[in-house]
Coordinates of C-alpha atoms and ligand atoms in Angstrom, one line a residue:
M1378 CA 26.3 -30.4 5.6
K1379 CA 24.4 -31.6 2.5
A1380 CA 22.5 -29.4 0.0
K1381 CA 19.7 -30.3 -2.4
I1382 CA 17.7 -28.1 -4.8
Y1383 CA 14.2 -29.4 -5.2
R1384 CA 13.5 -27.2 -8.1
G1385 CA 15.4 -24.4 -9.7
T1386 CA 18.4 -26.0 -11.3
K1387 CA 16.6 -25.7 -14.7
E1388 CA 13.7 -23.4 -14.1
I1389 CA 12.6 -20.1 -12.7
G1390 CA 9.9 -20.8 -10.2
G1391 CA 9.3 -23.1 -7.3
T1392 CA 12.6 -22.4 -5.7
C1393 CA 13.4 -24.6 -2.7
V1394 CA 16.8 -25.5 -1.3
E1395 CA 17.2 -28.1 1.4
L1396 CA 20.2 -28.0 3.8
T1397 CA 20.8 -31.0 6.0
A1398 CA 23.3 -30.8 8.9
E1399 CA 25.3 -33.7 10.2
N1400 CA 23.0 -33.8 13.3
G1401 CA 20.1 -34.5 10.9
K1402 CA 18.5 -31.1 11.2
I1403 CA 16.8 -29.9 8.0
L1404 CA 16.4 -26.3 6.9
W1405 CA 14.6 -25.2 3.8
V1406 CA 15.5 -22.0 2.1
D1407 CA 12.4 -20.7 0.2
L1408 CA 9.4 -22.8 -0.8
G1409 CA 8.1 -21.1 -3.9
A1410 CA 5.2 -21.9 -6.2
P1411 CA 6.1 -23.1 -9.7
L1412 CA 5.6 -20.3 -12.3
D1413 CA 4.4 -22.6 -15.0
D1414 CA 2.7 -26.0 -15.2
K1415 CA 5.6 -27.9 -17.0
N1416 CA 6.4 -29.9 -13.8
P1417 CA 3.3 -29.8 -11.5
D1418 CA 4.8 -32.3 -8.9
I1419 CA 5.1 -30.4 -5.6
G1420 CA 5.0 -33.6 -3.5
Y1421 CA 8.3 -32.7 -1.8
A1422 CA 6.6 -29.7 -0.1
N1423 CA 4.8 -32.1 2.3
K1424 CA 8.1 -33.4 3.8
K1425 CA 8.8 -32.8 7.5
V1426 CA 11.5 -30.2 8.1
D1427 CA 12.9 -28.4 11.1
A1428 CA 12.5 -24.8 9.8
L1429 CA 11.9 -22.7 6.7
L1430 CA 13.7 -19.5 5.8
I1431 CA 12.1 -17.2 3.3
S1432 CA 14.1 -14.8 1.2
H1433 CA 11.4 -12.5 -0.1
P1434 CA 7.7 -12.1 -0.8
H1435 CA 7.5 -13.2 -4.4
Q1436 CA 5.3 -16.2 -5.3
D1437 CA 8.2 -18.2 -6.7
H1438 CA 10.0 -18.0 -3.3
F1439 CA 7.2 -18.2 -0.7
G1440 CA 4.2 -19.5 -2.6
L1441 CA 4.0 -23.0 -1.0
M1442 CA 5.2 -21.9 2.5
E1443 CA 1.9 -22.7 4.2
K1444 CA 2.4 -26.4 3.3
V1445 CA 5.0 -26.8 6.1
G1446 CA 2.1 -26.5 8.6
V1447 CA 1.5 -24.2 11.6
D1448 CA 4.1 -25.7 13.9
V1449 CA 7.3 -25.6 11.8
P1450 CA 9.1 -22.2 12.4
I1451 CA 9.1 -20.0 9.4
Y1452 CA 11.8 -17.3 9.4
I1453 CA 10.6 -14.4 7.3
G1454 CA 11.2 -10.7 6.9
E1455 CA 8.8 -8.4 8.8
L1456 CA 7.9 -6.6 5.6
A1457 CA 7.6 -9.8 3.6
Y1458 CA 5.1 -11.0 6.2
D1459 CA 3.1 -7.8 6.0
F1460 CA 3.2 -7.8 2.2
I1461 CA 1.9 -11.4 1.9
N1462 CA -0.8 -10.6 4.4
T1463 CA -1.8 -7.5 2.5
T1464 CA -2.3 -9.5 -0.7
K1465 CA -4.3 -12.0 1.3
L1466 CA -6.4 -9.3 2.8
F1467 CA -7.3 -7.7 -0.5
I1468 CA -8.0 -11.0 -2.2
G1469 CA -10.2 -12.1 0.7
L1470 CA -8.1 -15.1 1.9
P1471 CA -7.4 -15.9 5.5
L1472 CA -4.2 -14.2 6.9
L1473 CA -1.1 -16.2 7.6
K1474 CA -1.3 -18.6 10.5
G1475 CA 1.7 -20.4 12.0
N1476 CA 4.9 -20.2 13.8
H1477 CA 6.5 -17.1 12.2
K1478 CA 9.8 -15.7 13.4
K1479 CA 10.1 -12.3 11.9
N1480 CA 13.5 -10.8 11.1
K1481 CA 15.1 -7.8 9.6
P1482 CA 18.0 -7.4 7.1
W1483 CA 21.6 -7.5 8.5
Q1484 CA 20.6 -9.7 11.4
T1485 CA 22.3 -12.9 12.5
F1486 CA 20.4 -15.7 14.2
T1487 CA 20.5 -19.4 14.7
I1488 CA 17.9 -21.8 13.4
A1489 CA 17.2 -25.2 15.1
G1490 CA 20.3 -24.7 17.3
T1491 CA 22.3 -25.7 14.2
F1492 CA 22.2 -23.2 11.3
K1493 CA 23.9 -19.9 11.8
I1494 CA 22.2 -17.3 9.5
E1495 CA 23.5 -13.9 8.3
S1496 CA 21.0 -11.9 6.3
F1497 CA 21.8 -9.3 3.7
L1498 CA 19.4 -6.9 2.0
T1499 CA 19.4 -7.1 -1.8
D1500 CA 18.5 -4.7 -4.5
H1501 CA 15.4 -6.3 -6.1
S1502 CA 11.9 -5.5 -7.4
T1503 CA 10.4 -5.7 -3.9
P1504 CA 11.6 -3.5 -1.1
E1505 CA 12.7 -6.3 1.3
S1506 CA 14.6 -9.2 -0.3
F1507 CA 17.4 -11.1 1.4
S1508 CA 20.5 -13.0 0.6
F1509 CA 21.7 -15.4 3.3
I1510 CA 24.9 -17.0 4.5
I1511 CA 23.9 -20.3 6.1
E1512 CA 26.6 -21.9 8.2
A1513 CA 26.7 -25.4 9.8
D1514 CA 29.3 -28.1 10.4
G1515 CA 32.0 -25.6 9.6
K1516 CA 30.7 -25.0 6.0
R1517 CA 29.4 -21.7 4.7
V1518 CA 26.8 -21.5 1.9
F1519 CA 25.9 -18.2 0.3
Y1520 CA 22.3 -18.1 -1.1
S1521 CA 22.0 -15.1 -3.4
G1522 CA 18.2 -15.0 -3.6
D1523 CA 16.9 -12.6 -6.3
F1524 CA 19.0 -9.5 -6.9
R1525 CA 20.2 -6.8 -9.3
A1526 CA 22.7 -4.0 -9.3
T1527 CA 20.6 -1.4 -11.2
G1528 CA 17.8 -0.5 -8.8
R1529 CA 17.3 2.1 -6.1
K1530 CA 19.2 0.0 -3.6
K1531 CA 22.3 -0.5 -5.8
I1532 CA 24.3 0.5 -2.7
V1533 CA 23.6 -2.8 -1.0
F1534 CA 25.2 -4.6 -4.1
D1535 CA 28.2 -2.3 -4.0
K1536 CA 28.5 -2.9 -0.2
I1537 CA 28.9 -6.7 -0.8
I1538 CA 31.4 -6.2 -3.7
E1539 CA 33.5 -3.8 -1.5
A1540 CA 33.5 -6.0 1.6
P1541 CA 32.5 -9.5 0.6
P1542 CA 32.0 -12.2 3.2
K1543 CA 34.9 -14.6 3.6
D1544 CA 35.4 -18.4 3.3
I1545 CA 32.3 -19.2 1.3
D1546 CA 32.3 -22.9 0.3
L1547 CA 29.3 -22.8 -1.9
L1548 CA 27.5 -20.0 -3.8
L1549 CA 23.9 -20.7 -5.0
I1550 CA 23.4 -17.8 -7.3
E1551 CA 20.3 -16.8 -9.4
G1552 CA 20.7 -16.8 -13.2
T1553 CA 17.4 -15.4 -14.4
M1554 CA 18.9 -13.0 -17.0
V1555 CA 21.1 -15.5 -18.7
E1556 CA 18.8 -15.8 -21.7
R1557 CA 16.8 -12.7 -21.2
A1558 CA 18.0 -9.4 -22.7
N1559 CA 17.6 -6.4 -20.5
H1560 CA 15.8 -3.6 -22.1
I1561 CA 16.9 -0.3 -23.5
Y1562 CA 16.3 0.9 -19.9
L1563 CA 19.3 -0.4 -17.9
T1564 CA 18.6 1.2 -14.5
E1565 CA 15.7 2.3 -12.4
E1566 CA 16.8 5.9 -13.0
S1567 CA 16.5 5.5 -16.8
V1568 CA 13.0 4.1 -16.3
E1569 CA 12.2 7.2 -14.3
E1570 CA 13.5 9.3 -17.2
G1571 CA 11.6 7.3 -19.8
I1572 CA 8.3 7.7 -17.9
Y1573 CA 9.0 11.4 -17.4
N1574 CA 9.5 11.9 -21.2
V1575 CA 6.2 10.3 -21.9
I1576 CA 4.1 12.0 -19.2
K1577 CA 5.5 15.5 -19.5
K1578 CA 3.8 16.0 -22.8
Q1579 CA 0.7 13.9 -22.3
K1580 CA -2.7 15.3 -23.6
N1581 CA -4.7 12.7 -21.6
I1582 CA -4.1 10.3 -18.8
S1583 CA -1.3 7.7 -18.7
F1584 CA -1.6 4.2 -17.2
V1585 CA 1.5 2.7 -15.8
I1586 CA 1.2 -1.1 -15.7
S1587 CA 3.3 -2.7 -13.0
S1588 CA 3.2 -4.8 -9.8
A1589 CA 2.0 -2.7 -6.8
Q1590 CA 4.7 -4.4 -4.7
N1591 CA 7.4 -3.0 -7.0
I1592 CA 7.9 0.1 -4.8
D1593 CA 11.1 1.1 -6.7
R1594 CA 8.9 1.5 -9.8
L1595 CA 6.3 3.5 -7.9
V1596 CA 9.1 5.8 -6.6
S1597 CA 10.3 6.2 -10.2
I1598 CA 6.7 7.3 -11.2
I1599 CA 6.4 9.7 -8.2
R1600 CA 9.7 11.3 -9.1
A1601 CA 8.7 11.6 -12.7
C1602 CA 5.4 13.2 -11.5
K1603 CA 7.2 15.6 -9.3
K1604 CA 9.3 16.8 -12.2
S1605 CA 6.4 17.2 -14.5
G1606 CA 3.8 18.5 -12.1
K1607 CA 1.5 15.5 -12.4
K1608 CA -0.1 13.2 -9.8
V1609 CA -0.1 9.5 -9.5
V1610 CA -3.3 7.7 -8.6
I1611 CA -2.8 4.5 -6.6
D1612 CA -5.4 2.1 -5.3
V1613 CA -6.3 1.1 -1.7
Y1614 CA -4.2 -2.0 -1.8
T1615 CA -1.1 0.0 -2.8
S1616 CA -1.8 2.6 -0.1
W1617 CA -1.9 -0.2 2.5
L1618 CA 1.4 -1.6 1.2
L1619 CA 3.0 1.8 1.6
D1620 CA 1.7 2.0 5.2
M1621 CA 3.3 -1.4 5.8
L1622 CA 6.6 -0.1 4.4
H1623 CA 6.3 3.0 6.4
K1624 CA 6.4 1.0 9.6
Q1625 CA 9.9 -0.1 8.6
S1626 CA 11.2 3.1 7.3
G1627 CA 10.0 6.7 7.6
N1628 CA 11.6 7.8 4.3
V1629 CA 9.0 6.2 2.0
P1630 CA 6.0 7.6 0.2
T1631 CA 2.5 7.6 1.8
M1632 CA -0.9 8.5 0.4
E1633 CA -0.5 12.0 2.0
W1634 CA 2.4 12.9 -0.4
E1635 CA 1.6 15.9 -2.6
E1636 CA 2.1 13.7 -5.8
I1637 CA -0.3 11.0 -4.7
R1638 CA -4.0 10.5 -4.9
V1639 CA -6.0 7.4 -4.0
F1640 CA -8.7 5.7 -6.0
D1641 CA -11.2 4.2 -3.5
H1642 CA -12.1 1.1 -5.4
P1643 CA -15.4 -0.1 -3.9
G1644 CA -14.3 -3.8 -4.1
Q1645 CA -11.1 -2.9 -2.1
M1646 CA -13.0 -0.7 0.4
E1647 CA -15.1 -3.7 1.2
R1648 CA -12.0 -5.6 2.5
I1649 CA -11.3 -2.9 5.1
T1650 CA -14.6 -2.5 6.9
E1651 CA -13.3 -3.7 10.3
K1652 CA -12.9 -1.2 13.0
S1653 CA -9.2 -1.5 13.0
F1654 CA -9.1 0.2 9.6
D1655 CA -11.2 3.2 10.7
E1656 CA -8.3 5.6 10.6
F1657 CA -6.9 4.2 7.3
R1658 CA -10.4 4.5 5.7
A1659 CA -10.6 8.1 6.9
R1660 CA -7.3 8.9 5.4
I1661 CA -8.4 7.3 2.1
Q1662 CA -11.4 9.6 2.1
T1663 CA -9.2 12.7 2.6
N1664 CA -6.9 11.7 -0.2
R1665 CA -9.3 10.2 -2.7
I1666 CA -9.2 11.3 -6.3
G1667 CA -13.0 11.3 -6.9
P1668 CA -14.3 12.9 -10.0
D1669 CA -11.3 15.3 -10.2
I1670 CA -9.8 12.9 -12.7
F1671 CA -12.2 14.1 -15.4
K1672 CA -11.5 17.8 -14.9
K1673 CA -8.0 17.6 -16.4
P1674 CA -7.0 13.9 -17.1
S1675 CA -3.6 15.0 -18.4
D1676 CA -2.6 15.9 -14.8
F1677 CA -2.8 12.2 -13.8
I1678 CA -1.0 8.9 -14.0
Y1679 CA -2.8 5.7 -13.0
F1680 CA -0.5 3.1 -11.4
V1681 CA -2.4 -0.2 -12.0
R1682 CA -2.0 -3.8 -12.9
N1683 CA -4.9 -3.8 -15.3
P1684 CA -6.6 -0.7 -16.6
N1685 CA -10.4 -0.6 -16.0
M1686 CA -12.0 -0.5 -19.5
K1687 CA -14.9 1.5 -18.4
L1688 CA -12.5 4.2 -17.2
V1689 CA -10.5 4.0 -20.4
D1690 CA -13.8 4.4 -22.5
K1691 CA -14.8 7.4 -20.5
L1692 CA -11.5 9.1 -21.0
R1693 CA -11.1 8.4 -24.8
K1694 CA -12.6 11.8 -25.8
Y1695 CA -9.8 13.7 -24.1
G1696 CA -7.1 12.6 -26.6
K1697 CA -4.6 9.8 -26.9
I1698 CA -4.1 7.7 -23.8
N1699 CA -0.7 6.4 -22.9
I1700 CA -0.3 2.8 -21.7
I1701 CA 3.2 2.5 -20.2
Y1702 CA 3.9 -1.2 -19.8
S1703 CA 6.4 -1.5 -17.0
Q1704 CA 6.9 -5.1 -16.1
W1705 CA 8.2 -8.3 -17.7
E1706 CA 7.1 -8.7 -21.4
G1707 CA 6.7 -12.5 -20.8
Y1708 CA 3.4 -11.8 -19.0
L1709 CA 1.9 -10.7 -22.3
K1710 CA 2.7 -14.1 -24.0
E1711 CA 0.6 -17.3 -23.8
D1712 CA 3.2 -19.2 -21.7
H1713 CA 2.9 -16.9 -18.7
K1714 CA -0.6 -15.6 -19.2
Q1715 CA -2.0 -13.5 -16.4
Y1716 CA -5.5 -12.1 -15.7
F1717 CA -4.5 -8.8 -17.3
T1718 CA -2.8 -10.3 -20.5
D1719 CA -5.7 -10.2 -22.9
N1720 CA -6.8 -6.7 -21.8
I1721 CA -3.3 -5.2 -22.2
N1722 CA -2.8 -6.9 -25.6
A1723 CA -6.1 -5.5 -26.7
L1724 CA -5.2 -2.0 -25.5
K1725 CA -1.8 -2.4 -27.3
V1726 CA -3.6 -2.2 -30.7
D1727 CA -6.4 0.2 -29.7
K1728 CA -6.5 3.2 -32.0
D1729 CA -6.9 5.7 -29.0
I1730 CA -3.9 4.2 -27.2
V1731 CA -0.2 5.0 -27.5
Y1732 CA 1.7 2.0 -26.1
H1733 CA 5.1 2.3 -24.5
S1734 CA 7.3 -0.4 -22.9
I1735 CA 9.4 1.1 -20.2
H1736 CA 10.9 -1.4 -17.8
T1737 CA 14.1 -2.6 -16.3
S1738 CA 14.5 -6.1 -14.7
G1739 CA 14.6 -6.9 -11.0
H1740 CA 17.4 -9.4 -11.8
A1741 CA 21.2 -9.0 -12.3
T1742 CA 22.7 -9.0 -15.8
I1743 CA 25.4 -11.5 -16.6
P1744 CA 28.3 -9.0 -16.0
D1745 CA 26.8 -8.1 -12.6
L1746 CA 26.4 -11.8 -11.7
M1747 CA 30.0 -12.3 -12.5
K1748 CA 31.1 -9.3 -10.5
F1749 CA 29.1 -10.7 -7.6
A1750 CA 30.5 -14.2 -7.9
K1751 CA 34.0 -12.9 -8.2
A1752 CA 33.6 -11.0 -5.0
I1753 CA 32.1 -13.9 -3.1
N1754 CA 35.0 -16.1 -4.3
S1755 CA 33.4 -19.4 -3.3
N1756 CA 34.9 -22.8 -3.9
K1757 CA 31.9 -23.8 -6.0
I1758 CA 29.3 -21.9 -7.9
I1759 CA 25.9 -23.4 -8.6
P1760 CA 23.4 -21.6 -10.7
I1761 CA 19.8 -21.7 -9.5
H1762 CA 16.6 -19.8 -10.6
T1763 CA 17.5 -20.1 -14.2
A1764 CA 16.1 -21.9 -17.3
F1765 CA 19.5 -22.0 -19.0
P1766 CA 22.1 -23.4 -16.7
E1767 CA 24.4 -24.6 -19.5
K1768 CA 24.5 -21.1 -21.0
F1769 CA 25.2 -19.7 -17.5
K1770 CA 28.2 -22.1 -17.2
Q1771 CA 29.5 -21.2 -20.7
E1772 CA 29.3 -17.5 -20.1
F1773 CA 31.1 -17.9 -16.8
E1774 CA 33.8 -20.2 -18.2
K1775 CA 34.4 -17.7 -21.1
N1776 CA 35.3 -15.2 -18.3
G1777 CA 37.7 -17.4 -16.4
F1778 CA 35.4 -19.1 -13.9
S1779 CA 36.3 -22.8 -13.6
N1780 CA 34.2 -23.6 -10.6
V1781 CA 30.7 -23.6 -12.0
N1782 CA 28.9 -26.9 -11.3
L1783 CA 25.5 -27.9 -12.6
W1784 CA 23.3 -29.7 -10.2
E1785 CA 20.2 -31.8 -10.8
D1786 CA 16.9 -31.2 -9.0
G1787 CA 16.2 -33.5 -6.1
I1788 CA 19.8 -34.8 -5.6
D1789 CA 21.8 -34.4 -2.4
Y1790 CA 25.3 -33.0 -2.7
L1791 CA 27.9 -33.0 0.0
I1792 CA 29.3 -29.5 0.6
Ligands
ZN1221 ZN1 11.9 -12.1 -6.8
ZN1222 ZN1 12.5 -15.3 -8.1

């Protein structure tokens, strides 16, 4: 078997790994969109392959997946599929079309009669994210995907450390955090505690800024609300994501939970006018926040990506408003500018706002990466999904690893 990384040996974003078996069958693992415009060439994504395997529903892993066309089988998690379609639904884009083979964590299956796959659930900032063992021609590749050991699913990290898979020839391991410091908040529990400490004494509303798909974070907010007697207001999009998650597991929040209210954003309600959403719309009406927010704003937390300035202005008179920024700081800089960047930066210096940064990363720290790599005990370790491969290698070598190799994008390596 041969392996090639199209992008990712020196960048975070646009992850795509190609595995070619001796019989000529080609499997891609992830086909992400680049996260910046430094290297806009995505010509490789038009190549003909036998199948595509997606690790999780983050843009940098699935963003170009529709480029393989509607015939090529795309192996994707059930929840990942539903989350991607939820985003499409609320943006107003056509839903996914194609040959999707949906799977669940811990399954084993064979792709193109050649690649034997074992999927592992990882602890990451989206509820369903996979690592894979891909086996062909007697060789075994472990693809870590994105993971951490500090979230609400830490147990799945511990599980691999305690009983690691055997006989791994090649480990492709993410290295996001090599040059990023984690925050003063090291775990999801400490984020929960940090949010609780802010909201328990709030005199007005708090906005928590994070990705709706980061359900771990929403759970942290819900738990902080429970302890402080507050309620979290989510939007229609987030409510639908929770319903999708609920299909997979009963033990997850829904809009009916005591600590949750829904803001029935008119633009979002317009996306769900079809008959199939009748019951969902009725539930939104039952659980909507309505004008209650103005009775006692200090009872509420808004979970949003971008606070609505009209709402902020209406609430100013009640006292200082908290903005709890709870995602990667990089989004506030010019390099990784998002639609909300200017608004949040303006709020940061607003006289009526108290700004807090309370976040922990979805990615493993260097010590956790090493713990993981040590357990997997592969012949070779290749860093991927990192902007600093040399630093990755140095850090690992300082700690006794002598098997870290640095690859180049677009080159075939024999495993
Ligand atoms: Zn990710
Ligand atoms: Zn990623």
